[in-house]
XYZ file of C-alpha atoms in Angstrom:
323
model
C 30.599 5.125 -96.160
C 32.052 8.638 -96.507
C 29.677 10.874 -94.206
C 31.262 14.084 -95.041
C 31.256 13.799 -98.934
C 27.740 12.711 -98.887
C 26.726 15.538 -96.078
C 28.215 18.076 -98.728
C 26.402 16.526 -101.648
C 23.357 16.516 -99.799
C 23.427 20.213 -98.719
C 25.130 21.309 -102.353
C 22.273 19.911 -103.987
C 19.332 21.160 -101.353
C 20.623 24.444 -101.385
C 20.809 24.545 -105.657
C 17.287 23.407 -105.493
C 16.504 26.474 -103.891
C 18.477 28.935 -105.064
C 17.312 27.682 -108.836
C 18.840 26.199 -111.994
C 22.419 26.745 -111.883
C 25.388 25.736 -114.543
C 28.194 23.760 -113.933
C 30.676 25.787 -112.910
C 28.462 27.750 -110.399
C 27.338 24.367 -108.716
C 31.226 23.243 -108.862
C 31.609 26.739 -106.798
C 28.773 25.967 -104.371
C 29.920 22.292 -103.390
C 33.579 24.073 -102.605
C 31.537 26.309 -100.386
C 29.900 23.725 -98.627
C 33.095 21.376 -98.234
C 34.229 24.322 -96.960
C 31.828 24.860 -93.737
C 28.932 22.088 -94.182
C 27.616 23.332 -91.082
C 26.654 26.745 -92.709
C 24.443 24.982 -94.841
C 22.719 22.152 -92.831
C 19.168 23.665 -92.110
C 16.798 21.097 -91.637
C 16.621 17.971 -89.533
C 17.754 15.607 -92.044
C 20.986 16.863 -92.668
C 21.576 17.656 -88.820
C 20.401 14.232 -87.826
C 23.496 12.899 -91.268
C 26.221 14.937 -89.619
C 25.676 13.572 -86.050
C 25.521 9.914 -87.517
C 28.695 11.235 -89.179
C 30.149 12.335 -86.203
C 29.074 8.569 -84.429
C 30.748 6.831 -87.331
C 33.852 8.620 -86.901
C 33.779 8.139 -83.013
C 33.315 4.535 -83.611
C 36.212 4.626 -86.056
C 38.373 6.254 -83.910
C 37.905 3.898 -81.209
C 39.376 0.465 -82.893
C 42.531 1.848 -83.208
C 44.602 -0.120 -80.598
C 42.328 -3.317 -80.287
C 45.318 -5.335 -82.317
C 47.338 -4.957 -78.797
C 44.261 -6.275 -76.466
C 44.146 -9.904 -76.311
C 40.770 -11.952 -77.155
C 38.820 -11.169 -73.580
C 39.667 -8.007 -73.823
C 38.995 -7.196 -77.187
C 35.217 -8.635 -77.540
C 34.804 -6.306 -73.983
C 35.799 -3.783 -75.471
C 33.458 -4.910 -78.732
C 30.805 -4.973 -76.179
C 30.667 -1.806 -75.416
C 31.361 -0.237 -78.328
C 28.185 -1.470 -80.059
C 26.543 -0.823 -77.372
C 27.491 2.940 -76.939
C 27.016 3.110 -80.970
C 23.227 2.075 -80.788
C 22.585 4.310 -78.193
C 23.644 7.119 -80.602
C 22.256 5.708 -83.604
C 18.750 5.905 -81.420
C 19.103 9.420 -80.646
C 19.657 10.096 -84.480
C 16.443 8.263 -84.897
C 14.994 10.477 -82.764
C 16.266 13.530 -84.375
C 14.975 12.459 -87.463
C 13.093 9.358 -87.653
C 13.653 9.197 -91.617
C 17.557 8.589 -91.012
C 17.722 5.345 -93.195
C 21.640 5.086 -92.364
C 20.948 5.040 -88.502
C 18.074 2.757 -89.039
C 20.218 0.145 -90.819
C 22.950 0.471 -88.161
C 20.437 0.235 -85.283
C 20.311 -3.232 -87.250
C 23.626 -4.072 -87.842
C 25.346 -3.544 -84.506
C 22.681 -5.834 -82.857
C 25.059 -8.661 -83.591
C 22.235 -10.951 -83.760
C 22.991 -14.548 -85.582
C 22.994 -14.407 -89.150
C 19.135 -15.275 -89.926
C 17.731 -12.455 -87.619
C 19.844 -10.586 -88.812
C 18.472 -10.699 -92.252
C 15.047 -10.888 -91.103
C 15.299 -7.669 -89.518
C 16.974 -6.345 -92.754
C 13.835 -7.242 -94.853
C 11.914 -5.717 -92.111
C 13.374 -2.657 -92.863
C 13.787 -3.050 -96.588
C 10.041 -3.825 -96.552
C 8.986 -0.358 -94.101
C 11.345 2.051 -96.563
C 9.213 0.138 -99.380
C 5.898 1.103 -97.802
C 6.955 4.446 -96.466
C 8.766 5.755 -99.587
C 7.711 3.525 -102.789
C 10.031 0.624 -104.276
C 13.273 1.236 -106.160
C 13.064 0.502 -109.243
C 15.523 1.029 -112.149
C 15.786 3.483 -114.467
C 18.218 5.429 -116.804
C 20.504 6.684 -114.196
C 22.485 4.501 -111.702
C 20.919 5.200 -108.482
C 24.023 5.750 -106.893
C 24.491 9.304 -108.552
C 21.545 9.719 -106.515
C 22.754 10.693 -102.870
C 19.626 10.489 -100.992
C 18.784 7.042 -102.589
C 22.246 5.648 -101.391
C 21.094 5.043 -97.681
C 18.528 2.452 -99.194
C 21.130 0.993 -101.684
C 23.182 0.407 -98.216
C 20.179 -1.845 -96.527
C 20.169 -3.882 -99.758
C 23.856 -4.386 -100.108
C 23.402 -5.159 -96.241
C 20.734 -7.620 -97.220
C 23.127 -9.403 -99.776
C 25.685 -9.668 -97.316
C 23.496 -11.500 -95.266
C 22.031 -13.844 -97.369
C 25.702 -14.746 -98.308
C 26.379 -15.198 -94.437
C 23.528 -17.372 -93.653
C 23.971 -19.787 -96.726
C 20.860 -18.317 -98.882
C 22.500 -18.547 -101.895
C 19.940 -18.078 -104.258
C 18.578 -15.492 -102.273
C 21.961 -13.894 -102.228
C 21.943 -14.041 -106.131
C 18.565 -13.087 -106.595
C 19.464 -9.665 -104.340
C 22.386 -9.101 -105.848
C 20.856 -8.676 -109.315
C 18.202 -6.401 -107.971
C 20.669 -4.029 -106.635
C 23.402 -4.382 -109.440
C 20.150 -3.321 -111.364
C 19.602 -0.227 -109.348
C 23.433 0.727 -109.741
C 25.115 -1.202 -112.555
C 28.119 0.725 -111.544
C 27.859 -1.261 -107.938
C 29.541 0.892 -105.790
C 28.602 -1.301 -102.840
C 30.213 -4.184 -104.063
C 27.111 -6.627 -104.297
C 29.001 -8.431 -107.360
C 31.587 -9.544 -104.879
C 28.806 -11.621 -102.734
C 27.318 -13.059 -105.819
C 30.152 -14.426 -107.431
C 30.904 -16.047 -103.920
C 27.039 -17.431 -103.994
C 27.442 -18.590 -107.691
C 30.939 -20.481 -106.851
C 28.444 -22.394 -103.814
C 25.822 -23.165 -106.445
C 28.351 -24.569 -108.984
C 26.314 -22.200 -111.600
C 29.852 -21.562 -113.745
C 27.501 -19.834 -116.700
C 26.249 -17.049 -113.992
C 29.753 -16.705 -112.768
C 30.738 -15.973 -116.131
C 29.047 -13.840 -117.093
C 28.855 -11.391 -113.667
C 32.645 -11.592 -114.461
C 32.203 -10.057 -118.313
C 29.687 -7.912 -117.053
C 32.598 -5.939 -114.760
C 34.405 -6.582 -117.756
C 36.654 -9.314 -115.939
C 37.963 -6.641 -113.222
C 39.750 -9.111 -111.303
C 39.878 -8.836 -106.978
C 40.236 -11.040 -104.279
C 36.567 -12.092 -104.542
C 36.266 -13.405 -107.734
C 39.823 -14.740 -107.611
C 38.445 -16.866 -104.668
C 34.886 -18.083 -105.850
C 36.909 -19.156 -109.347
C 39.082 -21.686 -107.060
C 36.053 -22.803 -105.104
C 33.998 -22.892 -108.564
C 36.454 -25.238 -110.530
C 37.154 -27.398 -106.757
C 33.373 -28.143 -106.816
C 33.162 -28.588 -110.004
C 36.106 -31.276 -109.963
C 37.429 -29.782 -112.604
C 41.282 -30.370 -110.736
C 43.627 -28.850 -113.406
C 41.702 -25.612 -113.352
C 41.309 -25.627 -109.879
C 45.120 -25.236 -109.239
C 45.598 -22.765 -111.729
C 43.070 -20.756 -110.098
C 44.773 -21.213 -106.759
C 48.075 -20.373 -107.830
C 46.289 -16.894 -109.653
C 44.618 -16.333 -106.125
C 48.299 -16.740 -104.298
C 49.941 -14.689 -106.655
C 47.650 -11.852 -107.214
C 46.566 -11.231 -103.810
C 48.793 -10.644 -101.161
C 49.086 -12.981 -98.976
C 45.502 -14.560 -100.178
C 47.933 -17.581 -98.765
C 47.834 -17.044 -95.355
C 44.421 -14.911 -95.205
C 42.775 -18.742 -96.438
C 45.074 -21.019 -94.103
C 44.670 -18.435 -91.054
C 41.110 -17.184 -91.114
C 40.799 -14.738 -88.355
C 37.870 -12.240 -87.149
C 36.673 -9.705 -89.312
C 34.215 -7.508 -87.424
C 30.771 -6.218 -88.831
C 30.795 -4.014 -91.777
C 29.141 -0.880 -90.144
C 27.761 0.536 -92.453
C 28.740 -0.986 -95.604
C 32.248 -2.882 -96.726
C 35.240 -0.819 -96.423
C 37.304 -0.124 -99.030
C 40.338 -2.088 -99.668
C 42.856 -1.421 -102.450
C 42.992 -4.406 -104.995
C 45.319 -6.632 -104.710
C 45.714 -6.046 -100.582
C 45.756 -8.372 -97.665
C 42.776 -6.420 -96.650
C 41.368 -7.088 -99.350
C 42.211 -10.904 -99.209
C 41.207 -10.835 -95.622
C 37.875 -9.908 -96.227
C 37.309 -12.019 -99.244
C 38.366 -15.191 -97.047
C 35.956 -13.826 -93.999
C 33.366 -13.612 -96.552
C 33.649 -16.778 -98.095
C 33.467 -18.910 -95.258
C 29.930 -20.206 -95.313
C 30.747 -21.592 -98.831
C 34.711 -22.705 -97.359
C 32.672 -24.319 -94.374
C 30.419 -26.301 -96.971
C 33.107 -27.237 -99.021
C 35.022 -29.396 -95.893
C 38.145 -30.801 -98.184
C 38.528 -27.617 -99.900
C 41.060 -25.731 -97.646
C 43.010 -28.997 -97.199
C 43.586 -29.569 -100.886
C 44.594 -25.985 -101.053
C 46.778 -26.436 -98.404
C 48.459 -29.457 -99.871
C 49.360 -27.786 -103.107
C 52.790 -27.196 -104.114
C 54.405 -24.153 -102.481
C 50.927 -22.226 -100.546
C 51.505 -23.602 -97.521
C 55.166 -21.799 -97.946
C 53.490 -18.723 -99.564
C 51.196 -18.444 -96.605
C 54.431 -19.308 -93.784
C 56.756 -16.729 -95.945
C 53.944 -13.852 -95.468
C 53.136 -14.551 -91.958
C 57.362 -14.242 -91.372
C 57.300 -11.404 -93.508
C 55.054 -8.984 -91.812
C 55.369 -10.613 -88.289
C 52.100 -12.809 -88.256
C 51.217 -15.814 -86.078
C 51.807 -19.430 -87.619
């Protein structure tokens, strides 16, 4: 989530309302002026109550750097209290502005409940911004050009997330399309849980075609749910020339797989990762585990094939990783 661009697009496109139609170039001018000084045009409530969630998220950001030096104790103290400082500011947004939808889902979110109450108190919320605002439903545009609608397209990516986490894979599917519906341009990435959900299902004709629909933009993700996909299917030959794809085009995919370690809670939403990155990889294998974990040979076999345990050793060498 990018606070500041979306603070200026909210108070670029508040203040144009106001001030009446205007053409391109003119608006172009007033959203330099407000990237400028954002806090020259923040005059109600709402955008107030954005820029101090803003200012939490970067506060929260700023304070991980470092935890790669703590060791474990340490670092889920330090966790601790992090979350716990971030909810109390996320509640005094609230009470700024009780329609902050981005606080709300963060109130959630840093709970750090287990995975199912954690999704039932995302479809609590889902459910309240239903009743208190009307459903989303698609349209013409991709919601996402919207910036006031992207808080709730942030609960429902949340939501997918979570299905995905607590093994509701049909669930996960069934949210997934709703959203990717909403935005077909899926900003948020719910493509990346479903193909993950479809590899658990075995459903290769849904995994197709999400791929063609993103027009077969390959990433860690899908590389990942295609191994798992062809493994379940026992469709061997495949499978390995899958895994080999997933060593090769992510870096160290290897050792991300054979070395899971934490990933912490995406607060708000995933972050972004450049394609082809061991962040990227890192994620995708954090992600994946409820479908790794009901797949028990799976990690084994990949283990066992010809040259990724080396791939994964070579990396960890490499960049001065534990083995």
């Amino acid at each position: 989530m990018d606070a500041r661009s979306e603070l200026v697009m909210r108070c670029a496109h508040k203040r144009a309302l106001q001030i009446g139609p205007l053409s391109n170039q003119a608006f172009a001018e007033l959203m330099q002026a407000v990237s400028d000084s954002p806090q020259d045009f923040i005059d109600d409530e709402a955008e107030q109550s954005f820029a101090l969630l803003g200012d939490v998220l970067a506060y929260y950001k700023q304070s991980l750097l470092g935890d790669e030096f703590l060791d474990d104790e340490s670092f889920f103290r330090a966790r601790k209290q992090r979350l716990s400082l971030l909810r109390e500011r996320c509640e005094e947004v609230v009470t700024l502005d009780s329609s902050n939808v981005d606080a709300r889902l963060l109130l959630v979110l840093s709970s750090d409940d287990e995975s199912n109450e954690q999704l039932r108190a995302l479809i609590e919320l889902e459910h309240e911004l239903d009743g208190e605002r009307g459903q989303l439903e698609p349209g013409n545009a991709d919601a996402w050009e919207d910036v006031f609608l992207r808080p709730r397209l942030r609960v429902k990516a949340a939501i997918v997330r979570a299905c995905l986490d607590s093994a509701r894979y049909g669930l996960c599917v069934k949210k997934a399309d709703e959203l990717m519906r909403l935005s077909p341009s899926d900003e948020l990435g719910a493509r990346l849980s479903c193909a993950l959900a479809y590899a658990r299902l075995e459903n290769e004709a849904g995994f197709d075609e999400l791929d063609m629909r993103y027009d077969r933009r390959g990433n860690a993700w899908f590389y990942l749910a295609r191994v798992l996909l062809m493994f379940k299917l026992d469709r061997m030959a495949a499978a390995r020339r899958a895994l080999a794809g997933f060593n090769r085009l992510c870096m160290g995919g290897a050792y991300a797989l054979l070395r899971p370690t934490f990933v912490d809670t995406y607060l708000p939403d995933r972050p972004f990762a450049e394609t082809g990155s061991f962040e990227e990889a890192h994620m995708a294998v954090h992600e994946a585990d409820p479908v790794v974990v009901d797949t028990p040979d799976f990690v084994g076999w990949a283990q066992s094939q010809p040259d990724f345990e080396k791939s994964a050793v070579d990396f960890a060498q490499r960049y001065g990783f534990d083995w």
